[in-house]
Short mmCIF file of C-alpha atoms in Angstrom, two decimals:
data_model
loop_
_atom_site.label_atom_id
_atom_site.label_comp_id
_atom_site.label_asym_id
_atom_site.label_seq_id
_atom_site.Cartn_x
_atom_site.Cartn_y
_atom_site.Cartn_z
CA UNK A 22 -5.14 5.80 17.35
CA UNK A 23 -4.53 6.37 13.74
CA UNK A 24 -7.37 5.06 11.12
CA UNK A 25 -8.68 5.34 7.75
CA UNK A 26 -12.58 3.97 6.91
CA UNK A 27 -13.39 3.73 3.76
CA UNK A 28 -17.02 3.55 2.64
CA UNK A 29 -18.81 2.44 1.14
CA UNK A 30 -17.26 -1.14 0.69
CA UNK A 31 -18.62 -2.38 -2.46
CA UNK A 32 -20.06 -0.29 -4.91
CA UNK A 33 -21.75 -1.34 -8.31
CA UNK A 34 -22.27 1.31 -10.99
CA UNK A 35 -23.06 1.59 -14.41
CA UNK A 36 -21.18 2.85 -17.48
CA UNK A 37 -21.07 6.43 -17.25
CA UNK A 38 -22.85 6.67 -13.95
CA UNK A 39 -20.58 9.00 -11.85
CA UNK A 40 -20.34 8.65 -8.29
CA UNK A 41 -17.56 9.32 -5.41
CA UNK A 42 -15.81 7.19 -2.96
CA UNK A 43 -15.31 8.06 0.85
CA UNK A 44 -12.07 8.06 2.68
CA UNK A 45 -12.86 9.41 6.54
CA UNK A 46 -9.85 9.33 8.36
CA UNK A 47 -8.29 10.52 12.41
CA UNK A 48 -4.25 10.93 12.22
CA UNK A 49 -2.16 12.61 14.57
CA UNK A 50 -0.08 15.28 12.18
CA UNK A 51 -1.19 14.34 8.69
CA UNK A 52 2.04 13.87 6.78
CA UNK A 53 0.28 12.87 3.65
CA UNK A 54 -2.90 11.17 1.97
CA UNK A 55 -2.78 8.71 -0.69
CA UNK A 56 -5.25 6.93 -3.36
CA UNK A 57 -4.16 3.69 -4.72
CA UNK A 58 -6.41 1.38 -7.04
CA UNK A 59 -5.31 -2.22 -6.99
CA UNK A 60 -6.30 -5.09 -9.29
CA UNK A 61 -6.86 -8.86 -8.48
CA UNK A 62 -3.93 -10.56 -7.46
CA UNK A 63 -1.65 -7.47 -8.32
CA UNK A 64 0.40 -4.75 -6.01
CA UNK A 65 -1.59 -1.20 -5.99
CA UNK A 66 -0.93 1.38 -8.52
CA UNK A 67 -0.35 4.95 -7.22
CA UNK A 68 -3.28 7.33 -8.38
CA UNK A 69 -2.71 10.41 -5.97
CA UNK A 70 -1.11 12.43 -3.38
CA UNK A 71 -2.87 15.42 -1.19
CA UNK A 72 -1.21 17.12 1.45
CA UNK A 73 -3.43 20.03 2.63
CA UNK A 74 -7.02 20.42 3.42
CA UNK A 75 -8.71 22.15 0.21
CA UNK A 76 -6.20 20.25 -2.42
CA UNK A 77 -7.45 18.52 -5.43
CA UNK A 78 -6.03 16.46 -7.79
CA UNK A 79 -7.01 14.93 -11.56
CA UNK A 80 -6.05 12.10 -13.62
CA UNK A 81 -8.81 11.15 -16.75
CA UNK A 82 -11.91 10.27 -15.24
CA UNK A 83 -10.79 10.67 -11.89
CA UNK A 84 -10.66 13.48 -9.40
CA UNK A 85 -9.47 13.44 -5.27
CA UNK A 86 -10.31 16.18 -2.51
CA UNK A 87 -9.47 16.70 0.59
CA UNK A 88 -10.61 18.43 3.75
CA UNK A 89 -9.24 18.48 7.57
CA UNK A 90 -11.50 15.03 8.30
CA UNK A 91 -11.87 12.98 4.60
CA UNK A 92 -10.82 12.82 1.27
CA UNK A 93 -13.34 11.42 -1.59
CA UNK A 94 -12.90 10.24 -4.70
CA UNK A 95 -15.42 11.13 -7.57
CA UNK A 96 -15.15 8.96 -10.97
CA UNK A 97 -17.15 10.98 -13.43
CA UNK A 98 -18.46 8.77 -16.38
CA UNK A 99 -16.52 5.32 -15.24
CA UNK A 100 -15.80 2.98 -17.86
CA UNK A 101 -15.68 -0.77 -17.44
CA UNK A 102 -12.04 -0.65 -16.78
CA UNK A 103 -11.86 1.26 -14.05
CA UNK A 104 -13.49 -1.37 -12.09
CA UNK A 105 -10.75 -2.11 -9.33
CA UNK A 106 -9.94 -1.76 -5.45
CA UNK A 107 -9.75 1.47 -4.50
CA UNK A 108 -7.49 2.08 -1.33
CA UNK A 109 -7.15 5.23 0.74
CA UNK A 110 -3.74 5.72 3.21
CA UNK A 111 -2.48 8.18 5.45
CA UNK A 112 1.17 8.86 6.62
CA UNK A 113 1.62 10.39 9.98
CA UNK A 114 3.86 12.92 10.73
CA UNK A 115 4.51 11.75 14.43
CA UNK A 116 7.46 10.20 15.59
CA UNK A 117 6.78 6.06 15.60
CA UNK A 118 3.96 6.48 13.32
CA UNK A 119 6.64 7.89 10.02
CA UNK A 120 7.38 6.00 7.14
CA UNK A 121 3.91 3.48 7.18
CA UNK A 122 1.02 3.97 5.36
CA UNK A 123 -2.35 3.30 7.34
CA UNK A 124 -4.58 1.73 5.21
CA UNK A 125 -8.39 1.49 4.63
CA UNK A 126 -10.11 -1.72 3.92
CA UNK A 127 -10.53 -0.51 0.06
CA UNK A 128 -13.82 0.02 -2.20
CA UNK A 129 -14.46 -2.27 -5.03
CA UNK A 130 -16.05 -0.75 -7.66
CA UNK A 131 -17.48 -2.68 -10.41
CA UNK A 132 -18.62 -0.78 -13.74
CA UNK A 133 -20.73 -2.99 -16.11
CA UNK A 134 -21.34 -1.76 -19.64
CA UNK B 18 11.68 3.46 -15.56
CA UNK B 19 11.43 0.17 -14.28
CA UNK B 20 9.57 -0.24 -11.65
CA UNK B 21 9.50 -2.04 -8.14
CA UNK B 22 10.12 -6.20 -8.48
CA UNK B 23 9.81 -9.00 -6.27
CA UNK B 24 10.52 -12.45 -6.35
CA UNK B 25 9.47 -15.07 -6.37
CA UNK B 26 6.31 -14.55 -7.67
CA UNK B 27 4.62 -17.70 -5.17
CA UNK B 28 6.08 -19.29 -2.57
CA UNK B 29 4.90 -22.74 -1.00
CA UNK B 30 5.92 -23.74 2.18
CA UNK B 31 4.97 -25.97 4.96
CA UNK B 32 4.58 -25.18 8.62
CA UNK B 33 7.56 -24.40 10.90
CA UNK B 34 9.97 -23.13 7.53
CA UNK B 35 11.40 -19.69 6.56
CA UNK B 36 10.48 -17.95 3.76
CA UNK B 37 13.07 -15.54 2.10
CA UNK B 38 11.61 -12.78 -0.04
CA UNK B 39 13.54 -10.58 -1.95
CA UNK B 40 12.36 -6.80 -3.68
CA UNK B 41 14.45 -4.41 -5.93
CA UNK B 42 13.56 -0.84 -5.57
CA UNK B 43 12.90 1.65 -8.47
CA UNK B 44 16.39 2.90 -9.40
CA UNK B 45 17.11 6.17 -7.60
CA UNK B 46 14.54 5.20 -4.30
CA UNK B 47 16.53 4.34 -0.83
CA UNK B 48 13.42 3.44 1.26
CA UNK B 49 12.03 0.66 1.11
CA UNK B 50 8.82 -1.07 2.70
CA UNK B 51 7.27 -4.35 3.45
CA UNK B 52 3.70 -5.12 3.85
CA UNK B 53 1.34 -7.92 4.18
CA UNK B 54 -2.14 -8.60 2.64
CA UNK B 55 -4.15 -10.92 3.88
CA UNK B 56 -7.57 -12.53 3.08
CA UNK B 57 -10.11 -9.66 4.61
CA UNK B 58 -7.45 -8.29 6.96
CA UNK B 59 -5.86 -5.06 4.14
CA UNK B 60 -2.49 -3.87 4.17
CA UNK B 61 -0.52 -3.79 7.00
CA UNK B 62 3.00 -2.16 7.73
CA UNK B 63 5.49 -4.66 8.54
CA UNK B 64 9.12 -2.86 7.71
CA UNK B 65 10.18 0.10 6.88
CA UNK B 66 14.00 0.44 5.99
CA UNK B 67 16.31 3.61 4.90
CA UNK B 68 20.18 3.04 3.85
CA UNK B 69 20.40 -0.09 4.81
CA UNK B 70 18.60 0.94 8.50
CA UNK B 71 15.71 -0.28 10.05
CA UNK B 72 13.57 3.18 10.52
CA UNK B 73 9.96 1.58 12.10
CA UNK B 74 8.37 -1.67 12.51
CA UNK B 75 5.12 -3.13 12.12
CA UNK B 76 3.03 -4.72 15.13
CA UNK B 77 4.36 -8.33 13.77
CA UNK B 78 6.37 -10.54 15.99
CA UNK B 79 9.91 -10.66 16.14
CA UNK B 80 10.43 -13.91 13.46
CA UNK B 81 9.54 -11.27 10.74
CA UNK B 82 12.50 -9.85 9.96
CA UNK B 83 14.74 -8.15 6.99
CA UNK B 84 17.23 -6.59 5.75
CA UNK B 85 18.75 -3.68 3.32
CA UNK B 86 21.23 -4.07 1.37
CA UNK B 87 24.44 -1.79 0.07
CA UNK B 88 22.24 -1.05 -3.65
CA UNK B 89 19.10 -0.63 -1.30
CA UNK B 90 17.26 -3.76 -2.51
CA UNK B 91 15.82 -5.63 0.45
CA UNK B 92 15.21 -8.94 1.84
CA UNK B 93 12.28 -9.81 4.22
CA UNK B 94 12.95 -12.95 6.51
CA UNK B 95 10.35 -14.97 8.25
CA UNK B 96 10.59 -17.77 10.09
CA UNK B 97 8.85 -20.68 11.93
CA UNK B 98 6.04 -20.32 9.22
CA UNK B 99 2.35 -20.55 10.87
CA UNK B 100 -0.74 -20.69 8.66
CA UNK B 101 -1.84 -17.11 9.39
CA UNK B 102 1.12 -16.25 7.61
CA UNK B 103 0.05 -17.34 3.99
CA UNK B 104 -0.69 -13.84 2.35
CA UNK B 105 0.39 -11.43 -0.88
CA UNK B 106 3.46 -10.05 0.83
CA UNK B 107 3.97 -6.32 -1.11
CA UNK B 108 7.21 -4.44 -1.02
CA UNK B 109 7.40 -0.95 -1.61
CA UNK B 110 9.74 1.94 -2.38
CA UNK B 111 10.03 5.89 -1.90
CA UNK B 112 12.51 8.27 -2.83
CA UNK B 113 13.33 9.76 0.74
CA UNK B 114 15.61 12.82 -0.88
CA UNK B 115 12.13 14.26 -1.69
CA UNK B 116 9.50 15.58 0.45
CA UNK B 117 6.90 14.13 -1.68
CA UNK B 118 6.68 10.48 0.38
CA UNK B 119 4.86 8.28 -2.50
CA UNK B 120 5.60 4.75 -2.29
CA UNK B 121 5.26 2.79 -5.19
CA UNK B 122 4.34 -1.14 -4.80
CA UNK B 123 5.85 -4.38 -6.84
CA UNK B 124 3.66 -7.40 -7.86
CA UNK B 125 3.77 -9.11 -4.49
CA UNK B 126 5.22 -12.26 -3.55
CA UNK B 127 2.00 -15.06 -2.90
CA UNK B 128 3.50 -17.06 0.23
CA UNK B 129 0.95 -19.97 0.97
CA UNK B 130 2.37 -22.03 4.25
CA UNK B 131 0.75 -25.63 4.43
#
């Protein structure tokens, strides 16, 4: 069965204390992986796409890697407003399983000043 | 670019009712997806539709249902409203022309059955 576990499931750090996020995941034909960061109340903002074991990807204080079993997330320096949900997907390539992201049950991060 | 919308933004409704949701995709995207998010349970796939098709479902029973329309905005249906079924509903959209497979979410619709 597909399944992403994300870990761990709260995390508290504090301004400019880097860290990284886990996504472990089991898929059957990995179509695609996907961060997301969603705030209170509010629909998830695409952060990232990776597609291949060994792909990385930036965006400001964030970075995403992947390998054949997990994908993490490393914030370097976090700022108080990146503090957020952090959700991890997959998309499977096999028949019945196309089209739907799988999720995780999401990290929230908190970064206090 | 605008992006995905949904409306209405909450939605009250007692036991036994249908709710009607409605999403716009972002201009240019032909899929799109419905999920739900509930209290502790994450996201979970409910619909996935593509030119006005339905492509895959969701394990959700049959009273969920939806529809695509001819300018690929999208209606989700449900019906005989239980309490389990208060949640953030989330649509979604993708440009399926690309190989790329992002979807992008709206704001969520907040249903909240009584």
């Amino acid at each position: 069965e597909d399944q992403v576990t994300q870990s761990p499931e709260a995390l508290r750090l504090q301004e400019g204390e880097s860290s990284s996020l886990n996504c472990s995941y089991t898929v059957s034909g990995l179509r695609g992986l996907f961060w997301y960061r969603q705030d209170p109340g509010k629909g998830p903002e695409f952060l990232f796409t990776l597609y291949s074991a060994g792909e990385e990807k930036e965006k400001e204080r964030l970075k995403a890697t992947l390998t054949k079993k997990e994908s993490f997330l490393h914030i370097t320096a976090p700022k108080p407003e990146d503090s957020a949900t952090y959700l991890c997907a997959v998309q499977a390539t096999v028949s019945g399983n196309t089209g739907k992201l799988i999720f995780g049950q999401g990290t929230t991060l908190q970064v206090k000043p | 670019e605008a992006g995905v919308t949904q409306s209405p933004t909450h939605l009250i409704k007692t036991r036994g009712q249908q709710a009607t949701l409605r999403c716009s995709p972002i201009s240019g995207h032909t899929s799109v997806y419905w999920y739900q998010q509930a209290l502790g349970l994450g996201l979970q796939f409910l619909l996935w539709y593509d030119e006005g098709e339905e492509r895959n479902r969701g394990n959700f029973p049959p009273r969920f249902s939806g529809r695509q329309f001819p300018n690929y905005s999208s209606e989700l249906n449900v019906n005989a409203l239980e309490l389990e079924d208060s949640a953030l509903y989330l649509c979604a959209s993708s440009n399926s022309l690309t190989s790329r497979w992002e979807q992008y979410f709206g704001p969520g619709t907040r249903l909240t059955v009584t």
